[in-house]
PDB file of C-alpha atoms in Angstrom:
ATOM      1  CA  MET A   1      13.679  75.543 -25.604  1.00 47.00           C
ATOM      2  CA  VAL A   2      12.313  73.368 -22.804  1.00 44.00           C
ATOM      3  CA  TRP A   3       8.816  73.639 -24.282  1.00 49.00           C
ATOM      4  CA  LEU A   4      10.191  72.352 -27.598  1.00 52.00           C
ATOM      5  CA  GLY A   5      11.499  69.245 -25.874  1.00 48.00           C
ATOM      6  CA  PHE A   6       8.113  68.593 -24.287  1.00 50.00           C
ATOM      7  CA  ALA A   7       6.364  69.168 -27.635  1.00 57.00           C
ATOM      8  CA  ILE A   8       8.657  66.697 -29.412  1.00 54.00           C
ATOM      9  CA  GLY A   9       8.132  64.173 -26.636  1.00 53.00           C
ATOM     10  CA  PHE A  10       4.362  64.601 -26.934  1.00 54.00           C
ATOM     11  CA  VAL A  11       4.484  63.989 -30.698  1.00 55.00           C
ATOM     12  CA  GLY A  12       6.469  60.825 -30.062  1.00 52.00           C
ATOM     13  CA  LEU A  13       3.894  59.632 -27.544  1.00 56.00           C
ATOM     14  CA  VAL A  14       1.054  60.286 -30.007  1.00 57.00           C
ATOM     15  CA  CYS A  15       2.877  58.252 -32.655  1.00 55.00           C
ATOM     16  CA  ILE A  16       3.223  55.342 -30.239  1.00 56.00           C
ATOM     17  CA  LEU A  17      -0.479  55.496 -29.323  1.00 56.00           C
ATOM     18  CA  LEU A  18      -1.503  55.584 -32.998  1.00 57.00           C
ATOM     19  CA  ALA A  19       0.618  52.526 -33.601  1.00 53.00           C
ATOM     20  CA  PHE A  20      -1.828  50.374 -31.634  1.00 57.00           C
ATOM     21  CA  ARG A  21      -4.624  51.294 -34.070  1.00 58.00           C
ATOM     22  CA  ALA A  22      -2.641  50.726 -37.263  1.00 55.00           C
ATOM     23  CA  GLY A  23      -1.707  47.616 -39.202  1.00 54.00           C
ATOM     24  CA  LEU A  24       1.307  45.497 -38.302  1.00 49.00           C
ATOM     25  CA  ARG A  25       3.745  47.149 -40.719  1.00 50.00           C
ATOM     26  CA  SER A  26       2.531  50.668 -39.947  1.00 56.00           C
ATOM     27  CA  ARG A  27       2.573  49.825 -36.243  1.00 53.00           C
ATOM     28  CA  LEU A  28       6.278  48.935 -36.329  1.00 56.00           C
ATOM     29  CA  VAL A  29       7.133  52.135 -38.211  1.00 51.00           C
ATOM     30  CA  LEU A  30       5.104  54.331 -35.855  1.00 51.00           C
ATOM     31  CA  VAL A  31       6.607  52.730 -32.754  1.00 51.00           C
ATOM     32  CA  LEU A  32      10.128  53.239 -34.116  1.00 56.00           C
ATOM     33  CA  VAL A  33       9.502  56.861 -35.126  1.00 51.00           C
ATOM     34  CA  GLY A  34       7.634  57.646 -31.920  1.00 50.00           C
ATOM     35  CA  GLY A  35      10.378  56.161 -29.770  1.00 53.00           C
ATOM     36  CA  LEU A  36      13.114  58.133 -31.514  1.00 52.00           C
ATOM     37  CA  VAL A  37      11.126  61.372 -31.291  1.00 50.00           C
ATOM     38  CA  ALA A  38      10.354  60.822 -27.602  1.00 52.00           C
ATOM     39  CA  ILE A  39      14.013  60.146 -26.828  1.00 58.00           C
ATOM     40  CA  GLY A  40      14.969  63.319 -28.687  1.00 53.00           C
ATOM     41  CA  GLY A  41      12.505  65.358 -26.645  1.00 49.00           C
ATOM     42  CA  VAL A  42      13.783  63.957 -23.360  1.00 49.00           C
ATOM     43  CA  SER A  43      17.360  64.687 -24.428  1.00 53.00           C
ATOM     44  CA  ILE A  44      16.519  68.317 -25.151  1.00 47.00           C
ATOM     45  CA  VAL A  45      14.784  68.779 -21.800  1.00 45.00           C
ATOM     46  CA  SER A  46      17.582  67.141 -19.799  1.00 51.00           C
ATOM     47  CA  GLY A  47      20.189  69.098 -21.742  1.00 46.00           C
ATOM     48  CA  ARG A  48      18.487  72.376 -20.866  1.00 47.00           C
ATOM     49  CA  GLU A  49      18.291  71.394 -17.209  1.00 45.00           C
ATOM     50  CA  ASP A  50      22.073  70.997 -17.155  1.00 44.00           C
ATOM     51  CA  LEU A  51      22.621  74.368 -18.804  1.00 47.00           C
ATOM     52  CA  PRO A  52      23.015  76.484 -15.626  1.00 50.00           C
ATOM     53  CA  TYR A  53      25.569  73.969 -14.314  1.00 47.00           C
ATOM     54  CA  GLU A  54      27.554  74.045 -17.558  1.00 48.00           C
ATOM     55  CA  LEU A  55      27.181  77.805 -17.824  1.00 51.00           C
ATOM     56  CA  GLY A  56      28.683  78.205 -14.372  1.00 57.00           C
ATOM     57  CA  PHE A  57      31.820  76.347 -15.412  1.00 53.00           C
ATOM     58  CA  ALA A  58      32.033  78.217 -18.713  1.00 57.00           C
ATOM     59  CA  GLN A  59      31.735  81.626 -17.034  1.00 61.00           C
ATOM     60  CA  LYS A  60      34.007  80.967 -14.082  1.00 70.00           C
ATOM     61  CA  PRO A  61      37.188  82.146 -15.857  1.00 85.00           C
ATOM     62  CA  LEU A  62      35.330  85.297 -16.955  1.00 88.00           C
ATOM     63  CA  ALA A  63      34.198  85.976 -13.399  1.00 91.00           C
ATOM     64  CA  PHE A  64      37.818  86.052 -12.248  1.00 93.00           C
ATOM     65  CA  ARG A  65      38.870  88.391 -15.086  1.00 92.00           C
ATOM     66  CA  ALA A  66      36.066  90.936 -14.833  1.00 94.00           C
ATOM     67  CA  ILE A  67      37.551  92.935 -11.941  1.00 96.00           C
ATOM     68  CA  ASP A  68      41.183  93.992 -12.129  1.00 96.00           C
ATOM     69  CA  ILE A  69      43.416  94.106  -9.056  1.00 96.00           C
ATOM     70  CA  SER A  70      43.766  97.869  -9.531  1.00 96.00           C
ATOM     71  CA  GLU A  71      39.989  98.264  -9.182  1.00 97.00           C
ATOM     72  CA  VAL A  72      39.853  97.424  -5.469  1.00 98.00           C
ATOM     73  CA  GLN A  73      41.238  99.277  -2.471  1.00 97.00           C
ATOM     74  CA  LEU A  74      42.038  97.778   0.952  1.00 97.00           C
ATOM     75  CA  LEU A  75      41.469 100.228   3.792  1.00 97.00           C
ATOM     76  CA  ASP A  76      41.991 100.304   7.578  1.00 97.00           C
ATOM     77  CA  LEU A  77      43.624  96.864   7.709  1.00 97.00           C
ATOM     78  CA  VAL A  78      44.329  95.412  11.160  1.00 96.00           C
ATOM     79  CA  LEU A  79      46.157  92.137  11.899  1.00 93.00           C
ATOM     80  CA  VAL A  80      45.495  90.626  15.343  1.00 90.00           C
ATOM     81  CA  PHE A  81      47.168  87.571  16.883  1.00 84.00           C
ATOM     82  CA  HIS A  82      45.038  84.904  18.607  1.00 77.00           C
ATOM     83  CA  GLU A  83      46.421  81.890  20.440  1.00 68.00           C
ATOM     84  CA  ASN A  84      43.907  79.051  20.747  1.00 62.00           C
ATOM     85  CA  ASP A  85      43.954  75.577  22.259  1.00 52.00           C
ATOM     86  CA  ALA A  86      42.670  73.184  19.626  1.00 53.00           C
ATOM     87  CA  PRO A  87      42.695  69.393  19.183  1.00 52.00           C
ATOM     88  CA  ASP A  88      45.025  68.890  16.239  1.00 56.00           C
ATOM     89  CA  ASP A  89      45.325  65.093  16.206  1.00 62.00           C
ATOM     90  CA  PHE A  90      44.468  61.933  18.139  1.00 64.00           C
ATOM     91  CA  ASP A  91      46.746  59.453  19.890  1.00 64.00           C
ATOM     92  CA  GLU A  92      46.613  55.641  19.578  1.00 68.00           C
ATOM     93  CA  PHE A  93      43.825  55.490  22.165  1.00 71.00           C
ATOM     94  CA  GLY A  94      41.648  58.009  20.361  1.00 70.00           C
ATOM     95  CA  ARG A  95      42.355  60.817  22.822  1.00 67.00           C
ATOM     96  CA  PRO A  96      42.734  64.309  21.313  1.00 65.00           C
ATOM     97  CA  ILE A  97      46.240  65.750  21.261  1.00 60.00           C
ATOM     98  CA  THR A  98      45.925  69.441  21.996  1.00 56.00           C
ATOM     99  CA  ARG A  99      48.488  71.979  20.944  1.00 56.00           C
ATOM    100  CA  ILE A 100      48.626  75.735  20.743  1.00 54.00           C
ATOM    101  CA  VAL A 101      47.378  76.924  17.378  1.00 59.00           C
ATOM    102  CA  PRO A 102      48.498  80.465  16.499  1.00 65.00           C
ATOM    103  CA  ASN A 103      45.756  82.111  14.503  1.00 82.00           C
ATOM    104  CA  TYR A 104      45.648  85.564  13.029  1.00 89.00           C
ATOM    105  CA  GLU A 105      42.629  87.692  12.240  1.00 92.00           C
ATOM    106  CA  LEU A 106      42.751  90.173   9.394  1.00 95.00           C
ATOM    107  CA  SER A 107      40.018  92.782   9.336  1.00 96.00           C
ATOM    108  CA  GLY A 108      39.431  95.915   7.360  1.00 97.00           C
ATOM    109  CA  LYS A 109      37.421  97.336   4.508  1.00 97.00           C
ATOM    110  CA  ILE A 110      37.448  96.653   0.786  1.00 97.00           C
ATOM    111  CA  LYS A 111      36.290  99.194  -1.761  1.00 98.00           C
ATOM    112  CA  ASN A 112      35.062  97.965  -5.126  1.00 98.00           C
ATOM    113  CA  LEU A 113      35.834 100.564  -7.797  1.00 97.00           C
ATOM    114  CA  SER A 114      34.729  98.375 -10.723  1.00 96.00           C
ATOM    115  CA  ASN A 115      31.434  98.190 -12.594  1.00 94.00           C
ATOM    116  CA  TYR A 116      30.744  94.636 -11.375  1.00 95.00           C
ATOM    117  CA  ASP A 117      29.608  93.339  -8.004  1.00 96.00           C
ATOM    118  CA  LEU A 118      32.410  91.604  -6.104  1.00 96.00           C
ATOM    119  CA  LYS A 119      31.456  88.117  -4.889  1.00 95.00           C
ATOM    120  CA  SER A 120      34.638  86.821  -3.241  1.00 96.00           C
ATOM    121  CA  PHE A 121      38.281  87.700  -2.954  1.00 97.00           C
ATOM    122  CA  ARG A 122      41.583  86.203  -1.863  1.00 96.00           C
ATOM    123  CA  LEU A 123      44.417  88.084  -0.174  1.00 97.00           C
ATOM    124  CA  ASN A 124      48.058  87.179   0.344  1.00 96.00           C
ATOM    125  CA  VAL A 125      49.495  88.311   3.689  1.00 95.00           C
ATOM    126  CA  PHE A 126      53.285  88.416   4.130  1.00 93.00           C
ATOM    127  CA  VAL A 127      55.233  88.613   7.412  1.00 89.00           C
ATOM    128  CA  LEU A 128      58.453  90.627   7.064  1.00 89.00           C
ATOM    129  CA  ASP A 129      61.698  90.695   9.055  1.00 86.00           C
ATOM    130  CA  ASN A 130      65.232  92.134   8.826  1.00 83.00           C
ATOM    131  CA  CYS A 131      63.983  95.223   7.036  1.00 83.00           C
ATOM    132  CA  VAL A 132      67.031  97.264   6.032  1.00 82.00           C
ATOM    133  CA  THR A 133      64.668  99.631   4.250  1.00 81.00           C
ATOM    134  CA  PRO A 134      60.871  99.444   3.920  1.00 74.00           C
ATOM    135  CA  ASP A 135      61.359  97.848   0.506  1.00 80.00           C
ATOM    136  CA  ALA A 136      64.187  95.472   1.485  1.00 85.00           C
ATOM    137  CA  CYS A 137      62.859  92.845   3.914  1.00 87.00           C
ATOM    138  CA  ASP A 138      63.024  89.086   4.388  1.00 87.00           C
ATOM    139  CA  THR A 139      59.683  87.325   4.060  1.00 89.00           C
ATOM    140  CA  VAL A 140      59.442  84.866   6.980  1.00 88.00           C
ATOM    141  CA  GLY A 141      55.766  83.977   6.764  1.00 88.00           C
ATOM    142  CA  GLN A 142      52.973  83.893   4.221  1.00 91.00           C
ATOM    143  CA  GLY A 143      49.288  83.221   4.700  1.00 92.00           C
ATOM    144  CA  GLN A 144      46.226  83.422   2.519  1.00 93.00           C
ATOM    145  CA  VAL A 145      42.875  84.939   3.424  1.00 94.00           C
ATOM    146  CA  PHE A 146      39.771  83.895   1.506  1.00 95.00           C
ATOM    147  CA  VAL A 147      36.570  85.887   1.949  1.00 95.00           C
ATOM    148  CA  ASP A 148      33.305  84.774   0.364  1.00 92.00           C
ATOM    149  CA  GLN A 149      29.614  84.702   1.273  1.00 85.00           C
ATOM    150  CA  MET A 150      29.490  88.462   0.806  1.00 89.00           C
ATOM    151  CA  ILE A 151      28.664  90.897  -1.973  1.00 94.00           C
ATOM    152  CA  VAL A 152      30.446  94.189  -2.472  1.00 96.00           C
ATOM    153  CA  PRO A 153      28.304  96.084  -5.008  1.00 96.00           C
ATOM    154  CA  ALA A 154      29.971  98.087  -7.746  1.00 95.00           C
ATOM    155  CA  ARG A 155      31.318 101.437  -6.522  1.00 96.00           C
ATOM    156  CA  GLN A 156      30.663 100.563  -2.863  1.00 97.00           C
ATOM    157  CA  LEU A 157      32.663  99.676   0.253  1.00 97.00           C
ATOM    158  CA  ARG A 158      32.181  96.834   2.767  1.00 97.00           C
ATOM    159  CA  ALA A 159      33.882  95.639   5.971  1.00 97.00           C
ATOM    160  CA  PHE A 160      35.348  92.133   6.261  1.00 97.00           C
ATOM    161  CA  SER A 161      37.287  89.920   8.663  1.00 94.00           C
ATOM    162  CA  ALA A 162      38.825  86.468   8.362  1.00 93.00           C
ATOM    163  CA  ILE A 163      40.909  84.147  10.544  1.00 89.00           C
ATOM    164  CA  PHE A 164      43.884  82.311   9.060  1.00 89.00           C
ATOM    165  CA  ARG A 165      47.342  81.087  10.050  1.00 85.00           C
ATOM    166  CA  PHE A 166      50.976  81.387   9.018  1.00 84.00           C
ATOM    167  CA  ASP A 167      52.458  77.904   8.608  1.00 80.00           C
ATOM    168  CA  ASP A 168      56.092  77.208   9.637  1.00 79.00           C
ATOM    169  CA  MET A 169      56.823  80.775  10.606  1.00 79.00           C
ATOM    170  CA  PRO A 170      59.864  81.223  12.889  1.00 78.00           C
ATOM    171  CA  PRO A 171      58.775  81.973  16.480  1.00 71.00           C
ATOM    172  CA  GLY A 172      59.136  85.280  18.236  1.00 60.00           C
ATOM    173  CA  GLN A 173      58.623  87.494  15.228  1.00 61.00           C
ATOM    174  CA  LYS A 174      57.778  91.148  15.654  1.00 67.00           C
ATOM    175  CA  ILE A 175      55.018  91.345  13.114  1.00 70.00           C
ATOM    176  CA  LYS A 176      55.734  93.594  10.186  1.00 86.00           C
ATOM    177  CA  TRP A 177      53.438  92.702   7.367  1.00 91.00           C
ATOM    178  CA  ARG A 178      51.922  93.653   4.081  1.00 92.00           C
ATOM    179  CA  CYS A 179      48.813  92.491   2.248  1.00 94.00           C
ATOM    180  CA  GLU A 180      47.857  92.330  -1.409  1.00 95.00           C
ATOM    181  CA  PRO A 181      44.808  91.027  -3.318  1.00 96.00           C
ATOM    182  CA  THR A 182      45.504  88.070  -5.555  1.00 94.00           C
ATOM    183  CA  GLU A 183      42.108  86.820  -6.778  1.00 95.00           C
ATOM    184  CA  LEU A 184      38.819  88.655  -7.320  1.00 96.00           C
ATOM    185  CA  GLU A 185      35.562  86.999  -8.362  1.00 95.00           C
ATOM    186  CA  ALA A 186      32.789  89.079  -9.905  1.00 95.00           C
ATOM    187  CA  VAL A 187      29.074  88.399 -10.189  1.00 92.00           C
ATOM    188  CA  LEU A 188      28.234  87.910 -13.866  1.00 86.00           C
ATOM    189  CA  SER A 189      24.850  87.667 -15.550  1.00 73.00           C
ATOM    190  CA  ARG A 190      23.824  84.698 -17.689  1.00 53.00           C
ATOM    191  CA  GLN A 191      24.295  86.794 -20.826  1.00 49.00           C
ATOM    192  CA  MET A 192      27.865  87.839 -20.007  1.00 55.00           C
ATOM    193  CA  SER A 193      30.474  86.935 -22.618  1.00 50.00           C
ATOM    194  CA  ALA A 194      34.143  87.486 -23.322  1.00 50.00           C
ATOM    195  CA  TYR A 195      33.172  90.314 -25.690  1.00 49.00           C
ATOM    196  CA  ASP A 196      31.660  92.250 -22.759  1.00 56.00           C
ATOM    197  CA  LEU A 197      34.927  92.052 -20.849  1.00 55.00           C
ATOM    198  CA  ALA A 198      36.952  93.080 -23.904  1.00 54.00           C
ATOM    199  CA  ALA A 199      34.882  96.245 -24.364  1.00 55.00           C
ATOM    200  CA  PRO A 200      36.395  99.478 -23.006  1.00 53.00           C
ATOM    201  CA  LYS A 201      35.258 100.273 -19.480  1.00 56.00           C
ATOM    202  CA  PRO A 202      33.469 103.590 -19.001  1.00 50.00           C
TER     203      PRO A 202
END
């Protein structure tokens, strides 16, 4: 379609050039027609240039629906506590105010059981306390891990790690925790549509 825009623009330019060799009345008509045709050609070209950008927004919801939560497995998860000194703010004289920042590192493996490549994923991590039974606990902390800049091909397994923090968690907790995926983003082709996702999976 880009070539069509250039062709239309070229026709418009030819009309404008011919206008200089025609009579006054014909010249005005040719200039008007040539200008409109040229503008149409430029519009087509610029519209096609924006297509990948628009396509990305149109396909984003599909990318997050392509892989179901049940189609990934989290394996060998390890949660490690790190305590770092970090400048968190500045005082009235511009000097950094340093405080202890408790960070946690979650590492493990993720297995992609779907037919699509996995581009990024988000995990919810919950800190548990007062567990009467394994299924009856108080949640005293919640953090979110976001992993991107990696590709987990369909039917393959990859290792990952990410550092995050639990905000406003009561101190002195003996960490009991659980983790669950909450958002999975697939890699989709330009031709992908909602009909592809509605089709039964093999």
